[in-house]
Amino acid sequence: MNAMRIAFLQGKRQRERVFLPELIEQFRQVGEVVLNEEAGDPSEDRMAELARDADIAVTSWGCGPLTRRVLDRAPRLRLVLHAAGSVKPILSPELWARGIRVSQAAAALSRGVAETALALTIASLKDMWRLSRATREGAWGPTDSVREMYGVRIGVLGAGRAGSQYIRLLRAFDVEILVYDPYVDEAAAAAIGARKAGLEETLRESDVVSVHLPSLPETYRLLNRDRLALLKDSCVLINTARGAVIDEEALAAELRRGRLFACLDVTDPEPPAPDHPFRTLPNVILLPHIAGAVSNGLHRVGRFALEELRSYSEGRPLEGEVTAANAHLLA
């Protein structure tokens, strides 16, 4: 019986960011490994060459779609392990037509996103950002702007991987958690420690609103002028998901009024223009899309891909499996 052939399609530089050398060695314990030693993003021709006769293809950021031309060179291909967040850049109808399974590493990335959202939640409720600035300018002393992670209500928009992980982290605190997600029923919400609520209720009743929704036609500018107006005065709005979920012009108008505080790790587009009000408003913390893995956290993505390979080899379910039925719901 031929050994399982595992082809890494991403360029050498990208592969080394995600997969430590010792992790590659563990892949070699499962099957024959073929590496792309070219530094840049692979062309369709290069992907087809690397995937030739592969049983498993490992993709990542920088890889294009697995087209018919690529797949025709890989008649044995049965599984694609996408060591990145969104799997959509590599998807093609040909994958489903040929019965090829696909796994993405969004679950590995979601932990870092959830941890970042929690950090922003605590720091913002404590008013650390403004107090630090005031202290540097000579102020000192107690303030009534500080709030604890106790007795506050936190609204979570989206109970996918990152949203659910954020909720699990929040359960360590004495807070009430509301969740808005049309695909989650009351029982499922209760199972992860939250109460299902409508969008307007979640916005109106929450002291903190954390956005974890994918960028889909249905979520485009979901938080528009009218919905942003529902937010409480002094509400903290956190977005570690996708900038397109928020009408940024409407949010800037609300922020100019001084009644909200926003922590934005994402914008639409990225980066925002040099003169964008998010860069200068005092009640905005603007971050350069760091909530997901950007450095050593990428190694968690590589580890996740290896564990998915082991699950596949042993006939166990794939935690990150994407199907034709659920692909349209992904970011």
PDB file of N, CA and C in Angstrom, residues 123-161:
ATOM      1  N   ALA A 123     -10.246  45.977  30.160  1.00  0.00           N
ATOM      2  CA  ALA A 123      -9.535  47.253  30.148  1.00  0.00           C
ATOM      3  C   ALA A 123     -10.492  48.424  29.940  1.00  0.00           C
ATOM      4  N   SER A 124     -11.510  48.223  29.090  1.00  0.00           N
ATOM      5  CA  SER A 124     -12.438  49.314  28.802  1.00  0.00           C
ATOM      6  C   SER A 124     -13.393  49.570  29.956  1.00  0.00           C
ATOM      7  N   LEU A 125     -13.904  48.515  30.573  1.00  0.00           N
ATOM      8  CA  LEU A 125     -14.757  48.716  31.738  1.00  0.00           C
ATOM      9  C   LEU A 125     -13.984  49.390  32.870  1.00  0.00           C
ATOM     10  N   LYS A 126     -12.733  49.058  33.033  1.00  0.00           N
ATOM     11  CA  LYS A 126     -11.889  49.697  34.041  1.00  0.00           C
ATOM     12  C   LYS A 126     -11.496  51.136  33.643  1.00  0.00           C
ATOM     13  N   ASP A 127     -11.817  51.503  32.412  1.00  0.00           N
ATOM     14  CA  ASP A 127     -11.466  52.824  31.885  1.00  0.00           C
ATOM     15  C   ASP A 127      -9.956  53.046  31.888  1.00  0.00           C
ATOM     16  N   MET A 128      -9.197  51.945  31.678  1.00  0.00           N
ATOM     17  CA  MET A 128      -7.738  52.029  31.745  1.00  0.00           C
ATOM     18  C   MET A 128      -7.158  52.962  30.686  1.00  0.00           C
ATOM     19  N   TRP A 129      -7.756  52.963  29.500  1.00  0.00           N
ATOM     20  CA  TRP A 129      -7.191  53.748  28.413  1.00  0.00           C
ATOM     21  C   TRP A 129      -7.154  55.238  28.775  1.00  0.00           C
ATOM     22  N   ARG A 130      -8.310  55.752  29.204  1.00  0.00           N
ATOM     23  CA  ARG A 130      -8.395  57.179  29.499  1.00  0.00           C
ATOM     24  C   ARG A 130      -7.679  57.529  30.807  1.00  0.00           C
ATOM     25  N   LEU A 131      -7.761  56.633  31.788  1.00  0.00           N
ATOM     26  CA  LEU A 131      -7.078  56.903  33.055  1.00  0.00           C
ATOM     27  C   LEU A 131      -5.557  56.937  32.867  1.00  0.00           C
ATOM     28  N   SER A 132      -5.042  56.059  32.013  1.00  0.00           N
ATOM     29  CA  SER A 132      -3.602  56.058  31.747  1.00  0.00           C
ATOM     30  C   SER A 132      -3.187  57.381  31.113  1.00  0.00           C
ATOM     31  N   ARG A 133      -3.968  57.841  30.149  1.00  0.00           N
ATOM     32  CA  ARG A 133      -3.645  59.108  29.498  1.00  0.00           C
ATOM     33  C   ARG A 133      -3.703  60.266  30.497  1.00  0.00           C
ATOM     34  N   ALA A 134      -4.760  60.271  31.325  1.00  0.00           N
ATOM     35  CA  ALA A 134      -4.914  61.347  32.304  1.00  0.00           C
ATOM     36  C   ALA A 134      -3.780  61.328  33.326  1.00  0.00           C
ATOM     37  N   THR A 135      -3.364  60.136  33.730  1.00  0.00           N
ATOM     38  CA  THR A 135      -2.278  60.021  34.710  1.00  0.00           C
ATOM     39  C   THR A 135      -0.972  60.545  34.139  1.00  0.00           C
ATOM     40  N   ARG A 136      -0.700  60.240  32.869  1.00  0.00           N
ATOM     41  CA  ARG A 136       0.515  60.764  32.235  1.00  0.00           C
ATOM     42  C   ARG A 136       0.505  62.290  32.181  1.00  0.00           C
ATOM     43  N   GLU A 137      -0.704  62.846  32.130  1.00  0.00           N
ATOM     44  CA  GLU A 137      -0.831  64.303  32.039  1.00  0.00           C
ATOM     45  C   GLU A 137      -0.885  64.962  33.413  1.00  0.00           C
ATOM     46  N   GLY A 138      -0.712  64.160  34.503  1.00  0.00           N
ATOM     47  CA  GLY A 138      -0.599  64.745  35.831  1.00  0.00           C
ATOM     48  C   GLY A 138      -1.742  64.465  36.780  1.00  0.00           C
ATOM     49  N   ALA A 139      -2.826  63.876  36.297  1.00  0.00           N
ATOM     50  CA  ALA A 139      -3.973  63.589  37.166  1.00  0.00           C
ATOM     51  C   ALA A 139      -3.675  62.383  38.047  1.00  0.00           C
ATOM     52  N   TRP A 140      -4.449  62.255  39.110  1.00  0.00           N
ATOM     53  CA  TRP A 140      -4.318  61.105  40.004  1.00  0.00           C
ATOM     54  C   TRP A 140      -5.590  61.023  40.850  1.00  0.00           C
ATOM     55  N   GLY A 141      -5.912  59.778  41.252  1.00  0.00           N
ATOM     56  CA  GLY A 141      -7.025  59.649  42.184  1.00  0.00           C
ATOM     57  C   GLY A 141      -8.126  58.756  41.652  1.00  0.00           C
ATOM     58  N   PRO A 142      -9.111  58.446  42.496  1.00  0.00           N
ATOM     59  CA  PRO A 142     -10.218  57.562  42.117  1.00  0.00           C
ATOM     60  C   PRO A 142     -11.128  58.226  41.086  1.00  0.00           C
ATOM     61  N   THR A 143     -11.907  57.418  40.421  1.00  0.00           N
ATOM     62  CA  THR A 143     -12.835  57.924  39.408  1.00  0.00           C
ATOM     63  C   THR A 143     -14.084  57.069  39.407  1.00  0.00           C
ATOM     64  N   ASP A 144     -15.216  57.705  39.134  1.00  0.00           N
ATOM     65  CA  ASP A 144     -16.474  56.953  39.092  1.00  0.00           C
ATOM     66  C   ASP A 144     -16.708  56.320  37.727  1.00  0.00           C
ATOM     67  N   SER A 145     -15.715  56.436  36.827  1.00  0.00           N
ATOM     68  CA  SER A 145     -15.869  55.836  35.500  1.00  0.00           C
ATOM     69  C   SER A 145     -15.460  54.368  35.466  1.00  0.00           C
ATOM     70  N   VAL A 146     -14.841  53.890  36.556  1.00  0.00           N
ATOM     71  CA  VAL A 146     -14.352  52.508  36.587  1.00  0.00           C
ATOM     72  C   VAL A 146     -15.490  51.548  36.902  1.00  0.00           C
ATOM     73  N   ARG A 147     -15.574  50.504  36.086  1.00  0.00           N
ATOM     74  CA  ARG A 147     -16.558  49.448  36.336  1.00  0.00           C
ATOM     75  C   ARG A 147     -15.850  48.099  36.408  1.00  0.00           C
ATOM     76  N   GLU A 148     -16.368  47.225  37.247  1.00  0.00           N
ATOM     77  CA  GLU A 148     -15.801  45.893  37.422  1.00  0.00           C
ATOM     78  C   GLU A 148     -16.546  44.881  36.550  1.00  0.00           C
ATOM     79  N   MET A 149     -15.938  43.717  36.412  1.00  0.00           N
ATOM     80  CA  MET A 149     -16.603  42.596  35.739  1.00  0.00           C
ATOM     81  C   MET A 149     -17.527  41.914  36.744  1.00  0.00           C
ATOM     82  N   TYR A 150     -18.495  42.693  37.209  1.00  0.00           N
ATOM     83  CA  TYR A 150     -19.434  42.180  38.205  1.00  0.00           C
ATOM     84  C   TYR A 150     -20.773  42.897  38.008  1.00  0.00           C
ATOM     85  N   GLY A 151     -21.810  42.111  37.806  1.00  0.00           N
ATOM     86  CA  GLY A 151     -23.138  42.680  37.699  1.00  0.00           C
ATOM     87  C   GLY A 151     -23.412  43.445  36.420  1.00  0.00           C
ATOM     88  N   VAL A 152     -22.504  43.377  35.446  1.00  0.00           N
ATOM     89  CA  VAL A 152     -22.739  44.046  34.171  1.00  0.00           C
ATOM     90  C   VAL A 152     -23.316  43.040  33.176  1.00  0.00           C
ATOM     91  N   ARG A 153     -23.922  43.583  32.151  1.00  0.00           N
ATOM     92  CA  ARG A 153     -24.524  42.729  31.124  1.00  0.00           C
ATOM     93  C   ARG A 153     -23.697  42.867  29.852  1.00  0.00           C
ATOM     94  N   ILE A 154     -23.276  41.736  29.325  1.00  0.00           N
ATOM     95  CA  ILE A 154     -22.426  41.721  28.134  1.00  0.00           C
ATOM     96  C   ILE A 154     -23.174  41.053  26.991  1.00  0.00           C
ATOM     97  N   GLY A 155     -23.291  41.785  25.898  1.00  0.00           N
ATOM     98  CA  GLY A 155     -23.975  41.262  24.716  1.00  0.00           C
ATOM     99  C   GLY A 155     -22.984  40.748  23.698  1.00  0.00           C
ATOM    100  N   VAL A 156     -23.231  39.556  23.196  1.00  0.00           N
ATOM    101  CA  VAL A 156     -22.342  38.911  22.229  1.00  0.00           C
ATOM    102  C   VAL A 156     -23.119  38.740  20.927  1.00  0.00           C
ATOM    103  N   LEU A 157     -22.629  39.359  19.879  1.00  0.00           N
ATOM    104  CA  LEU A 157     -23.272  39.236  18.566  1.00  0.00           C
ATOM    105  C   LEU A 157     -22.545  38.164  17.768  1.00  0.00           C
ATOM    106  N   GLY A 158     -23.168  36.996  17.687  1.00  0.00           N
ATOM    107  CA  GLY A 158     -22.566  35.879  16.966  1.00  0.00           C
ATOM    108  C   GLY A 158     -21.977  34.852  17.904  1.00  0.00           C
ATOM    109  N   ALA A 159     -22.517  33.643  17.849  1.00  0.00           N
ATOM    110  CA  ALA A 159     -22.041  32.566  18.720  1.00  0.00           C
ATOM    111  C   ALA A 159     -21.340  31.482  17.912  1.00  0.00           C
ATOM    112  N   GLY A 160     -20.565  31.921  16.932  1.00  0.00           N
ATOM    113  CA  GLY A 160     -19.715  30.980  16.212  1.00  0.00           C
ATOM    114  C   GLY A 160     -18.526  30.597  17.074  1.00  0.00           C
ATOM    115  N   ARG A 161     -17.425  30.248  16.435  1.00  0.00           N
ATOM    116  CA  ARG A 161     -16.279  29.764  17.211  1.00  0.00           C
ATOM    117  C   ARG A 161     -15.723  30.837  18.141  1.00  0.00           C
TER     118      ARG A 161
END
